[in-house]
XYZ file of C-alpha atoms in Angstrom:
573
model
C 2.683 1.660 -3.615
C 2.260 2.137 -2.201
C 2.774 -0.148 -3.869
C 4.965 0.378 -4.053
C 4.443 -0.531 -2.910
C 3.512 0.919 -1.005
C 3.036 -1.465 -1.618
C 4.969 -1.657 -3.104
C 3.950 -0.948 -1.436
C 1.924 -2.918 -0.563
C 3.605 -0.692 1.751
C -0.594 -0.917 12.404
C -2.410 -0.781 15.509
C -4.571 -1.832 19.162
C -7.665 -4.057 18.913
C -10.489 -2.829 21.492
C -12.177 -6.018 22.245
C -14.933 -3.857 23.971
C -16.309 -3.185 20.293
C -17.348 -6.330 18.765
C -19.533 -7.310 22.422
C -21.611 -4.847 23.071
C -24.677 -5.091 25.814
C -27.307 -2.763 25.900
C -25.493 0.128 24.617
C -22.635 -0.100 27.208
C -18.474 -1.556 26.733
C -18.896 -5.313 28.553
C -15.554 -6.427 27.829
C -11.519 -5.192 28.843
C -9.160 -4.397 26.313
C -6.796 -7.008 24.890
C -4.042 -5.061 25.739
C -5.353 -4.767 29.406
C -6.189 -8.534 30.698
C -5.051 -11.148 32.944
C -4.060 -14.435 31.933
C -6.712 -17.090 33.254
C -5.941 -20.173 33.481
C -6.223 -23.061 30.728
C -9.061 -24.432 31.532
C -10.654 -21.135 30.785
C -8.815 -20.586 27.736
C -9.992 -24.157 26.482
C -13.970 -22.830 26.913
C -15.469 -21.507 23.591
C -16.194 -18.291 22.609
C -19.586 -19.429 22.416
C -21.512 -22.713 22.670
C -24.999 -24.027 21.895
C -27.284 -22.049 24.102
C -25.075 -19.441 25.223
C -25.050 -16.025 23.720
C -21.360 -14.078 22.711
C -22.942 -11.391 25.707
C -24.014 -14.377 28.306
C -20.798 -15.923 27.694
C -18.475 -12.383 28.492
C -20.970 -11.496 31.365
C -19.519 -14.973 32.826
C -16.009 -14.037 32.308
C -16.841 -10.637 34.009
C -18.167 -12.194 36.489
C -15.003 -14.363 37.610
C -11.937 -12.070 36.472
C -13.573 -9.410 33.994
C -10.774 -10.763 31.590
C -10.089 -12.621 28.863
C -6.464 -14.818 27.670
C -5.272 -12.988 24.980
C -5.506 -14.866 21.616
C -1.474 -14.722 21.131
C -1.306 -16.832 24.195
C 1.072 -19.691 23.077
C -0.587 -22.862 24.534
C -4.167 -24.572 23.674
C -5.258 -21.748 21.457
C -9.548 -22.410 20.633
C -9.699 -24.330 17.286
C -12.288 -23.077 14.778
C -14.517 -25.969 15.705
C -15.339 -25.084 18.882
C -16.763 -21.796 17.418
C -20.744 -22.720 16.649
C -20.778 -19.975 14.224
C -19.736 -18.315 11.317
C -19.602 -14.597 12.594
C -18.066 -15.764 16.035
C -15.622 -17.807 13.795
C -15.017 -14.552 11.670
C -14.583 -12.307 14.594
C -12.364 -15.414 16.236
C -9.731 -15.616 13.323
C -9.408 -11.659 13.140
C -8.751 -10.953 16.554
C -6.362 -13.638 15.910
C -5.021 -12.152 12.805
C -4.394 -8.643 14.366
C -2.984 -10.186 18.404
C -0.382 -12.707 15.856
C 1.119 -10.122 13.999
C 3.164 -8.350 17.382
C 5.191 -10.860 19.968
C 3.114 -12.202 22.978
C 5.303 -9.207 24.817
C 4.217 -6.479 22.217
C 0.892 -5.839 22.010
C 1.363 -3.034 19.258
C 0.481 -3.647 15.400
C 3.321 -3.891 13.304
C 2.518 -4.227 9.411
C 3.151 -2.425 6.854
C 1.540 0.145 4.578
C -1.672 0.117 3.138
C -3.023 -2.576 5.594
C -6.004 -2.487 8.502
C -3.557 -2.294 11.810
C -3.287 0.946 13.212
C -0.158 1.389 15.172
C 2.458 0.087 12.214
C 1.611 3.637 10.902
C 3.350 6.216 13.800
C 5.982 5.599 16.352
C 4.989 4.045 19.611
C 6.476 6.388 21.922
C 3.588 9.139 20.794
C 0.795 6.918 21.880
C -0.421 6.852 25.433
C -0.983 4.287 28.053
C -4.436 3.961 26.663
C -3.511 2.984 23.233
C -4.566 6.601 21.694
C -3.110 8.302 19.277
C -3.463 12.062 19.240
C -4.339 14.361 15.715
C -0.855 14.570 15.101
C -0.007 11.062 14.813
C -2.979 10.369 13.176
C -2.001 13.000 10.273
C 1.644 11.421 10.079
C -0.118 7.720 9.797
C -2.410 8.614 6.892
C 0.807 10.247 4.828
C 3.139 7.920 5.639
C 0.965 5.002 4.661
C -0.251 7.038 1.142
C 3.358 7.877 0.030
C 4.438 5.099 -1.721
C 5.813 3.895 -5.467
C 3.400 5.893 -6.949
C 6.191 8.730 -5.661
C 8.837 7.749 -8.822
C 5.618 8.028 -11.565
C 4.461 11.845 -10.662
C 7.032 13.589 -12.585
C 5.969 11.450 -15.882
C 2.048 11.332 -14.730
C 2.395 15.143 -14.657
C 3.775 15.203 -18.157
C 1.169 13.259 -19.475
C -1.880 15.896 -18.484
C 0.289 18.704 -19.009
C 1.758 20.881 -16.918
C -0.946 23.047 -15.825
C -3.664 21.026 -16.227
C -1.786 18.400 -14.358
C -1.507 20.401 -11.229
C -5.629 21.049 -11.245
C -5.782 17.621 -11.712
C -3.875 16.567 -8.817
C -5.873 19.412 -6.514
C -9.052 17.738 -7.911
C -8.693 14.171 -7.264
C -7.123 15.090 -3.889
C -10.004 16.624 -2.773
C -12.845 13.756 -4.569
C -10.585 10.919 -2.778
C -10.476 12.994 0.359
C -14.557 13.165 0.090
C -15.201 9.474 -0.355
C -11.925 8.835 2.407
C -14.250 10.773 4.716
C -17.754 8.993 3.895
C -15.430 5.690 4.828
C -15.086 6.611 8.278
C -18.269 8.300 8.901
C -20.069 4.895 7.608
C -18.069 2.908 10.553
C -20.390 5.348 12.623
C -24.170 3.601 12.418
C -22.805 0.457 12.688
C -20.493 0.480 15.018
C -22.817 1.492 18.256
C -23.613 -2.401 17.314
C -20.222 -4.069 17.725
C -19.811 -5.163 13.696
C -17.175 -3.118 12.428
C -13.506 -4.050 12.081
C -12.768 -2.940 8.845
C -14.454 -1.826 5.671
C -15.368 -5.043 4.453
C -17.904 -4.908 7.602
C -20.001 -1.797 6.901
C -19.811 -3.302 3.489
C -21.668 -6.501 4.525
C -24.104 -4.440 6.843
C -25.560 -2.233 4.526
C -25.057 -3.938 0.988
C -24.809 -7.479 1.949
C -22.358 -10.219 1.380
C -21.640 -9.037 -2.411
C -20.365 -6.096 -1.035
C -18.127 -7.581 1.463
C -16.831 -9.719 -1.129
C -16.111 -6.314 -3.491
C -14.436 -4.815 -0.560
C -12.018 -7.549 0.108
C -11.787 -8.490 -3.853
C -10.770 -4.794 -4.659
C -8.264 -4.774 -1.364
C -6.692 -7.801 -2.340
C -6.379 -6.438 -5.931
C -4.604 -3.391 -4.721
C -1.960 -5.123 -2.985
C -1.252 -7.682 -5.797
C -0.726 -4.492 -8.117
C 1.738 -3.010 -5.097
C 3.183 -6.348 -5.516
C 3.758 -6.160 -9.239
C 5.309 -2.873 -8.738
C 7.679 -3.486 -6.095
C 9.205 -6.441 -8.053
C 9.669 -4.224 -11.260
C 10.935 -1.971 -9.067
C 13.405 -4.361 -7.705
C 14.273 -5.762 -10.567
C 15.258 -2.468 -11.889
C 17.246 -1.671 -8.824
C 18.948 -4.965 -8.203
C 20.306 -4.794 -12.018
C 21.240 -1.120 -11.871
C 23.393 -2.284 -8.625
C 25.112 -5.136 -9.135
C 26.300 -3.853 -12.659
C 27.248 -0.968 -10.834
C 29.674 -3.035 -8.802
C 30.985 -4.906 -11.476
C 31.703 -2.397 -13.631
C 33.772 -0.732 -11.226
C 35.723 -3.887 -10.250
C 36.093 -4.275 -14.024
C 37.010 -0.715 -14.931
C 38.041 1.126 -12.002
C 38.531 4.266 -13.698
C 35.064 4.877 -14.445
C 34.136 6.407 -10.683
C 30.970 8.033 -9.706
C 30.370 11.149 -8.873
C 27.805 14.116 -8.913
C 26.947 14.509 -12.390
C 23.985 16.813 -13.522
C 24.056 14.744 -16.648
C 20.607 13.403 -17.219
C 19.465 10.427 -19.621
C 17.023 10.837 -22.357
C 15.482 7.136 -23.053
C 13.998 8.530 -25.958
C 17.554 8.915 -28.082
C 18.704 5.684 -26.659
C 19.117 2.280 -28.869
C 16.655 0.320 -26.711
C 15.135 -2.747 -27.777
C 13.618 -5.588 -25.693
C 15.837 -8.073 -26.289
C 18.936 -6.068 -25.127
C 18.029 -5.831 -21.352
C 18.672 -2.563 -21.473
C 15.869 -0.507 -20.397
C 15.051 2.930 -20.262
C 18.167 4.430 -20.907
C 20.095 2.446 -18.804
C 23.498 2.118 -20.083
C 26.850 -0.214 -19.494
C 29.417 2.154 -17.699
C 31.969 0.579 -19.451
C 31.654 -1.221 -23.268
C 31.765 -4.878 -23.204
C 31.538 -6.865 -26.709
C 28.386 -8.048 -27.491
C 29.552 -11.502 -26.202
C 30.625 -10.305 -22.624
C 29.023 -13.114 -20.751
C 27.947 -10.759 -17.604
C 25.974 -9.220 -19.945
C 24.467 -11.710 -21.135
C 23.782 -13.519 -17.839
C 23.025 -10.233 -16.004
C 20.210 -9.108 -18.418
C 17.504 -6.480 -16.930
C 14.261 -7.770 -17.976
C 14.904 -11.626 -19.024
C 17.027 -13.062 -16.357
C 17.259 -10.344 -13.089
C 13.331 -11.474 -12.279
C 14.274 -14.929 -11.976
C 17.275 -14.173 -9.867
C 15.235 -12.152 -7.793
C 13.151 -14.933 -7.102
C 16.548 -16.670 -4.880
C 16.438 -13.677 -3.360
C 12.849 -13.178 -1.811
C 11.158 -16.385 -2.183
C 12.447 -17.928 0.826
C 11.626 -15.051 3.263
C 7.863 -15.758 2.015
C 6.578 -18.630 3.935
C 7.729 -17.623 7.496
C 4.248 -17.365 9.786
C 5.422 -14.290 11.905
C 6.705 -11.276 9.850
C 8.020 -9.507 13.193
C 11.557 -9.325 12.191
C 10.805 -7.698 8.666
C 8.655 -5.141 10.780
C 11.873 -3.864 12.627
C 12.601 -1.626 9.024
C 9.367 -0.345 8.760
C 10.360 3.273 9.239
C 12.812 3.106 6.289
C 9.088 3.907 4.419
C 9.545 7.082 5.997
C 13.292 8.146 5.441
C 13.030 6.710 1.570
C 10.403 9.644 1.071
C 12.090 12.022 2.422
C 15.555 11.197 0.468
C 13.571 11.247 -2.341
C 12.350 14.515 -1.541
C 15.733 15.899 -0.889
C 17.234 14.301 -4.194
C 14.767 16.287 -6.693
C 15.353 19.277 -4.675
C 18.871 18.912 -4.722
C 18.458 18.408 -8.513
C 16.256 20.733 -8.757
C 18.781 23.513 -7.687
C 21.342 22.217 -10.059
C 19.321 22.302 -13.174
C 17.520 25.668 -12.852
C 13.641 25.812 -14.094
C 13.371 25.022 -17.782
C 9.768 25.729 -18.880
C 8.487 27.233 -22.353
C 5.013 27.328 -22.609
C 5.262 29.867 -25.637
C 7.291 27.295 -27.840
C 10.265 29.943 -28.754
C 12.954 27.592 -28.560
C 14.428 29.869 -26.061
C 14.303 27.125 -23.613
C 12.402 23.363 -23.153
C 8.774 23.002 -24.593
C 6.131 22.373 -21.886
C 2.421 21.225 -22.685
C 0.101 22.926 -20.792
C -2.792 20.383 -20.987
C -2.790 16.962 -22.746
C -5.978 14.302 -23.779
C -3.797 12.321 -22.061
C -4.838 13.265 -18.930
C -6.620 10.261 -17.887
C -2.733 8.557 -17.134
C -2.700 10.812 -14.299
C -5.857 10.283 -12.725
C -5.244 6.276 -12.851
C -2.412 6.829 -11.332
C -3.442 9.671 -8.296
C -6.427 6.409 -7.950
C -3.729 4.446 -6.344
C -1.472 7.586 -5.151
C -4.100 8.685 -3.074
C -5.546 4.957 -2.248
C -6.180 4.722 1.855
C -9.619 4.000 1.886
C -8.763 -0.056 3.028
C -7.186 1.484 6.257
C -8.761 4.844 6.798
C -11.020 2.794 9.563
C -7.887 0.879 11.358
C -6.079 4.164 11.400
C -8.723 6.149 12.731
C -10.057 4.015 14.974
C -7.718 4.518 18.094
C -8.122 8.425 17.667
C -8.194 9.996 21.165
C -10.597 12.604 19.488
C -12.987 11.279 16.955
C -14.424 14.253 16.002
C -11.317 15.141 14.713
C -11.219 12.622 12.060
C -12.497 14.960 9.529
C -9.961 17.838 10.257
C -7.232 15.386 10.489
C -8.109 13.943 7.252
C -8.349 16.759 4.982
C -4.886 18.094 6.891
C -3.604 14.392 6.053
C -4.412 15.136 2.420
C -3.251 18.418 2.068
C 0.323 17.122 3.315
C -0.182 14.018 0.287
C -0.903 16.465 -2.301
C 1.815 18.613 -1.452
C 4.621 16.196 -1.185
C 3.490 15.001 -4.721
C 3.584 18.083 -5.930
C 7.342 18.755 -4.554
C 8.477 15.649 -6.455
C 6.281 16.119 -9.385
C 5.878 19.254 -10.368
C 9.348 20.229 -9.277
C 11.041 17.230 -11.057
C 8.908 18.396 -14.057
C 9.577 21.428 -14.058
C 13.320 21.515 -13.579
C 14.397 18.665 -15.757
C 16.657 19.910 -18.648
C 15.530 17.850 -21.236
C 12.813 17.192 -23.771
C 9.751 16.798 -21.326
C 9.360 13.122 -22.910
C 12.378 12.326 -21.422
C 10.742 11.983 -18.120
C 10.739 8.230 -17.114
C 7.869 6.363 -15.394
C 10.485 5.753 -12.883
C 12.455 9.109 -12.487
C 15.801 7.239 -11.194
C 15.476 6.017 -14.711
C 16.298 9.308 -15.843
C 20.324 9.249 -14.097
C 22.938 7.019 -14.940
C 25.074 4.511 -12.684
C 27.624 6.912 -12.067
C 25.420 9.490 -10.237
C 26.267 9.618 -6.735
C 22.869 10.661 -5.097
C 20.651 8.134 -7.793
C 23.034 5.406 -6.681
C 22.305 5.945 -3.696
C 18.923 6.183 -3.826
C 18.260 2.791 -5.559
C 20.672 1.084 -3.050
C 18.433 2.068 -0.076
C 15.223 1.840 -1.805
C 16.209 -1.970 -2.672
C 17.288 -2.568 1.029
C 13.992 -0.989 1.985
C 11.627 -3.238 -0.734
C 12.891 -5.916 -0.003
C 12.233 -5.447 3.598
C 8.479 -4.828 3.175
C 7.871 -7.047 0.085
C 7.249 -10.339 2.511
C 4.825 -8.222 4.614
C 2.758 -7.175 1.775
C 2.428 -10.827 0.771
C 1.771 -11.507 4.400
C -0.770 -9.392 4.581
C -2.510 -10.880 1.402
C -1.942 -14.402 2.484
C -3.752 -14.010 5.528
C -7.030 -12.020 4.051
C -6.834 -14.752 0.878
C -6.587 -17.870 3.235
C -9.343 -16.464 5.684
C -11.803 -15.529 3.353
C -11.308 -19.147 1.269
C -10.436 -21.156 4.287
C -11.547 -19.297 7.292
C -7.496 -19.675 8.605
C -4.605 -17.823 8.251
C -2.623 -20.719 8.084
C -4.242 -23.496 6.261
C -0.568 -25.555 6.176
C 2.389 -24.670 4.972
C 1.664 -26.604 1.051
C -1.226 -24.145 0.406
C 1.066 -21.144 1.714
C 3.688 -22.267 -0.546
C 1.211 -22.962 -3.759
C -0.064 -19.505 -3.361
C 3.357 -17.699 -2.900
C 4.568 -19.523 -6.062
C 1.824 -18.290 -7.882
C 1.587 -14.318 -6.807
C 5.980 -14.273 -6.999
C 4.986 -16.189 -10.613
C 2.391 -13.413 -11.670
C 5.143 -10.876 -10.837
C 7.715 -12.223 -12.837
C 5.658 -12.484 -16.338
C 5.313 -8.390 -15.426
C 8.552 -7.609 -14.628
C 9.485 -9.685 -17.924
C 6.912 -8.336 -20.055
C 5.733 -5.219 -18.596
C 8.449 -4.019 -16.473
C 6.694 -0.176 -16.754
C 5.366 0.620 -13.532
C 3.731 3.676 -14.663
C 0.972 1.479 -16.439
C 0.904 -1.266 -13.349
C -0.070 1.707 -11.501
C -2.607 3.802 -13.242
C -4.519 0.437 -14.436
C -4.157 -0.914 -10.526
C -5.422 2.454 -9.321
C -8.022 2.915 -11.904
C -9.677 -0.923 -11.412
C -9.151 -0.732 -7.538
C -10.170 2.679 -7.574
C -13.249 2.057 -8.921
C -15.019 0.237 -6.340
C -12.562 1.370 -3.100
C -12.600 5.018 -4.105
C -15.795 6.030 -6.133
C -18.540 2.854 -5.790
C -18.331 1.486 -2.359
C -18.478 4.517 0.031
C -20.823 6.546 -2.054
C -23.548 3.420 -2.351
C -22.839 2.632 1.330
C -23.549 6.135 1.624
C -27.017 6.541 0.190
C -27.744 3.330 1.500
C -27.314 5.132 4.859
C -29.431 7.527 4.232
C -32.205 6.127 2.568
C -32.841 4.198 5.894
C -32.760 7.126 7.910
C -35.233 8.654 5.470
C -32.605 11.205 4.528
C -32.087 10.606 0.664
C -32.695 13.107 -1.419
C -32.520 13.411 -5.209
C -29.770 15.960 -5.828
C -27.715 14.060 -3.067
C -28.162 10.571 -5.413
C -26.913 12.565 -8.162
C -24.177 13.590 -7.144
C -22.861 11.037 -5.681
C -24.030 8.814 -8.761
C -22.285 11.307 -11.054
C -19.042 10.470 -8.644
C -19.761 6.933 -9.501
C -19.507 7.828 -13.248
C -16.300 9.307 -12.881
C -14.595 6.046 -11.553
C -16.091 4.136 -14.352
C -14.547 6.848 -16.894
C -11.139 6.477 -15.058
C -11.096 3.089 -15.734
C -12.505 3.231 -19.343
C -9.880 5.650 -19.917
C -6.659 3.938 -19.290
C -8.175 1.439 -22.409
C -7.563 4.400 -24.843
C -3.511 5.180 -24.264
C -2.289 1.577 -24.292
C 0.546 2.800 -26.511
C 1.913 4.841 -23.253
C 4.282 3.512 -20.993
C-alpha cells in the first residue's frame, strides 16, 4: 500500500489497439501510439453505427489511411451516444481512460501503483521504439508496484506469527500468491486470441459472467479505498510527527536531533486516546497541560481534519500528469527504508533468545496469532489487478512465468530485509515493535526524521492519483464516464477523504487497515477469482479433473480462513 499505499498506496503503460479488433485471427488495426491524425470529419464518424460491424467499420479506415485519431485528440472527441452499444461504449471510455491519463505529446502511461497501465511501473528510457518492455523491466515493474505501506507493518506482522514460523509463513504465501498471480495471466490467454481482454475484470466477464466482472472491479476498488485509509493514517502520523518537530525546536532550541540508537517502547508509555499522543510518540520538550499547540496540534482528533486543507483541493483536477512527475520517489522511499533498518540494524546488534534465559530479549518462535500476518502478506503481495497491464507489453511472453516467480522472489526478500531484520535486531521487548516501525524512534532521530519527511512529500504526491484512479473505475462502471461533472466528482471525493478521516480518528492502526483490507480483497483477487476462472477454463476444454478441483477448491478455503481469521484477534493492533 501499497497502500500504502501503495496505495497507499494505492500506490503504467501502451494500449495496442490491434487487440480489441480482431478479423479472422489476424491484427486489423495500427497502434495508438503509431497513427496519423485524420481529419475531423473522420474523427466525428462513430466507432460503430447501425449496420456496420466494429471490423467493417476499421476495414474502412484501413482502407483510406490504415489509421485512426487518437482518443486524446483535443477537439470533437465521439460522445457516448454515438456509440450503438454497450461493449463498443465500454471499450470507447477505456481506451479513453488509458490515452487521457499521458499529454496528447506523451503517449506513455503514467499512474501510479497498483493500477492497470503498464508503463507508470519502469522508466521509459528501457522500453523500445515498439513499446516493449524486456524481462528486466518487467521484474522491476511487478516489485516496484508490490512494495508499498505494507513495508512499515512486517517487522510487527512478523512478531505476531513468531519468529520462525513467521518466516515459513512469508515463503508460503509468497509462493500461493505467486500461483494464483500466474493463473491471472495465463487466463488473459483463451480469451484474448478474441480481442476481449483489457484487464481482469474482462476474463472475469467471459468465463463467469457479469457477477464476476462486478467481483473483480468491487474487490479492486476495495483495495484501493483500504490503500487510501492507510496512506491518510499514515499521513496523519507523519504530518504531526513533523510539524511538532519544527516547533519544538523553534520553541526549545536546545533540544537538537541527532543519531540516537534510543528506541521507544509504546508499551511503557502513558498513552490514552484522548491525549493525541500515539504510540509512543512523545513532546520533545514539556509543555503544561494547557500549552495551546498541544492542544490544537493533537495527533488523532484534529491533524485528520487539517490534513483535509491540505489534500482536498488537489482532488478534483481531471488530469493527474503533474502528480505523475514524483512517481519514482515510490522507488527511492523503499530503498531508504531499506538502508535505515540496516543502518539500525548494525547499531543494535542481533538480540534474539529463543531459550528464554534472560541472557538477552525473548523471541516467540510461533504464535496462534499467525493469521495477522497472512492478512497482511494478502495485501503485501496484492498485484493480481495489474499483473495483466504489466505483462501485457512483454517483448517475450513466454517469459511471463519466469519473470514472475523472479518478481516474487525479489518481494519476498525485500520483506524479509525489513522484517525479519528489524525483528530481529530491535533491542527491546519484541512487543515493542509498532505497526508502523517509525513509530518505534523518537523526533530527535536524525535518519526517522528523515524518513517521515520524505515519505510525507512522497504520499502526498501519489494520494490524488490513487483517488484518480478510483474515481475513474467508480464513475465508469455507475455512469459509463470518467467525468460525469465536476458536482458528482466532488460528492464522491468528500465522501472517500470523509471515510478516511473517521479511520485516522478512530482507527489510526494501519496494521489492522491492512491485514482486514488484504484479507477481504484477498479473498476474491487472490484465492476465488483466478482459481474459478481457472477450472472454468478447463472444464470447457474438457480438461478438469477431480484432484485439480480440489486443490484449487482447498486454495479457495484458505482465503475464506484468512478472512475468518482476522475476526478472532480484534484486540490486536
Amino acid at each position: 500500500m501499497a497502500a500504502a499505499g501503495q496505495d497507499n498506496s494505492f500506490r503504467d503503460g501502451k494500449v495496442d489497439i490491434n487487440a480489441d479488433f480482431p478479423e479472422n485471427g489476424t491484427n486489423n488495426g495500427a497502434s495508438i501510439q503509431d497513427v496519423d491524425l485524420l481529419d475531423e470529419e473522420d474523427d466525428r464518424k462513430p466507432l460503430a453505427s447501425p449496420g456496420r460491424s466494429p471490423n467493417k467499420a476499421i476495414e474502412d479506415d484501413k482502407s483510406r489511411s490504415r489509421s485512426r485519431k487518437p482518443f486524446h485528440y483535443p477537439t470533437n472527441r465521439r460522445t457516448s451516444e454515438e456509440l450503438d452499444s454497450h461493449s463498443t461504449l465500454a471499450t470507447y471510455n477505456r481506451y479513453r481512460y488509458y490515452s487521457r491519463l499521458a499529454p496528447p505529446d506523451d503517449h506513455r502511461m503514467r499512474i501510479p501503483d497498483h493500477i492497470v497501465p503498464a508503463t507508470l511501473f519502469y522508466p521509459p528510457m528501457f522500453v523500445d521504439q515498439s513499446g516493449k518492455q524486456g524481462s528486466l523491466i518487467t521484474i522491476f515493474s511487478i516489485w516496484n508496484t508490490m512494495m508499498g505501506t505494507s513495508l512499515l507493518s512486517m517487522p510487527w506482522a512478523l512478531g505476531q506469527a513468531g519468529f520462525v514460523l513467521g518466516l515459513v509463513i512469508m515463503v508460503v504465501m509468497a509462493g500461493l500468491t505467486l500461483y494464483t498471480c500466474y493463473r491471472v495471466i495465463k487466463s488473459v490467454e483463451g480469451v484474448d486470441q478474441e480481442g476481449e481482454v483489457l484487464e481482469f475484470s474482462d476474463v472475469c466477464r467471459h468465463y463467469l459472467g457479469r457477477w464476476g466482472e462486478g467481483c473483480s472491479v468491487f474487490f479492486s476498488l476495495s483495495a484501493l479505498l483500504g490503500a487510501m485509509i492507510v496512506y491518510w493514517v499514515l499521513m496523519t502520523n507523519f504530518l504531526y510527527n513533523v510539524v511538532s518537530f519544527a516547533y519544538e525546536n523553534i520553541n526549545a532550541p536546545g533540544n537538537e536531533t541527532s543519531a540516537s540508537t534510543e528506541v521507544l517502547c509504546p508499551l511503557n508509555s502513558s498513552y490514552t486516546p484522548d491525549n493525541g499522543n500515539l504510540s509512543g510518540m512523545f513532546h520533545m520538550a514539556t509543555p503544561g497541560d494547557d500549552d495551546t499547540f498541544h492542544h490544537v496540534w493533537e495527533r488523532v482528533k484534529t491533524v485528520p481534519f487539517f490534513l483535509v486543507i491540505l489534500v482536498f483541493p488537489l482532488l478534483n483536477f481531471k488530469s493527474p500528469t503533474f502528480f505523475t512527475k514524483f512517481n519514482a520517489l515510490g522507488t527511492m522511499s523503499v530503498v531508504y527504508l531499506v538502508v535505515f533498518v540496516s543502518v539500525k540494524a548494525s547499531q543494535w546488534g542481533i538480540h534474539l533468545d529463543f531459550s528464554h534465559t534472560g541472557k538477552d530479549v525473548d523471541v516467540t518462535v510461533a504464535s496462534v496469532y499467525f493469521p495477522i500476518l497472512t492478512g497482511t502478506l494478502s495485501l503485501a503481495f496484492f498485484i493480481h489487478n495489474a499483473a495483466v497491464s504489466i505483462c501485457r507489453n512483454q517483448k517475450h511472453p513466454e517469459n511471463n512465468g519466469r519473470d514472475l516467480t523472479i518478481a516474487y522472489i525479489c518481494v519476498m526478500v525485500t520483506y524479509v530485509i525489513v522484517g525479519a531484520v528489524f525483528y530481529a535486531s530491535f533491542p527491546k521487548d519484541k512487543d515493542c515493535i509498532e505497526d508502523n516501525l517509525l513509530n518505534n524512534f523518537s523526533n530527535t532521530d536524525t535518519l526517522a526524521f528523515v524518513a517521515r519527511v520524505f515519505l510525507l512529500f512522497q504520499m502526498w504526491t501519489v494520494f490524488p492519483l490513487l483517488f484518480y484512479i478510483f474515481r475513474l473505475q467508480f464513475m465508469h462502471t455507475l455512469f459509463g464516464s470518467t467525468y460525469p461533472s465536476l458536482v458528482h466528482v466532488i460528492v464522491l471525493n468528500l465522501v472517500l477523504v470523509g471515510v478516511c478521516v473517521i479511520f485516522a480518528r478512530f482507527l489510526p492502526h494501519i496494521g489492522t487497515i491492512i491485514r482486514f483490507s488484504g484479507a477481504f480483497c484477498g479473498l476474491a483477487y487472490i484465492f476465488t477469482l483466478p482459481c474459478l476462472v481457472h477450472l472454468v477454463r478447463l472444464k470447457q476444454a474438457g480438461r478438469l479433473t477431480w484432484p485439480t478441483g480440489v486443490v484449487h477448491g482447498f486454495i479457495i478455503l484458505l482465503g475464506l480462513a484468512n478472512f475468518v481469521g482476522q475476526f478472532f484477534f480484534l484486540n490486536k493492533t
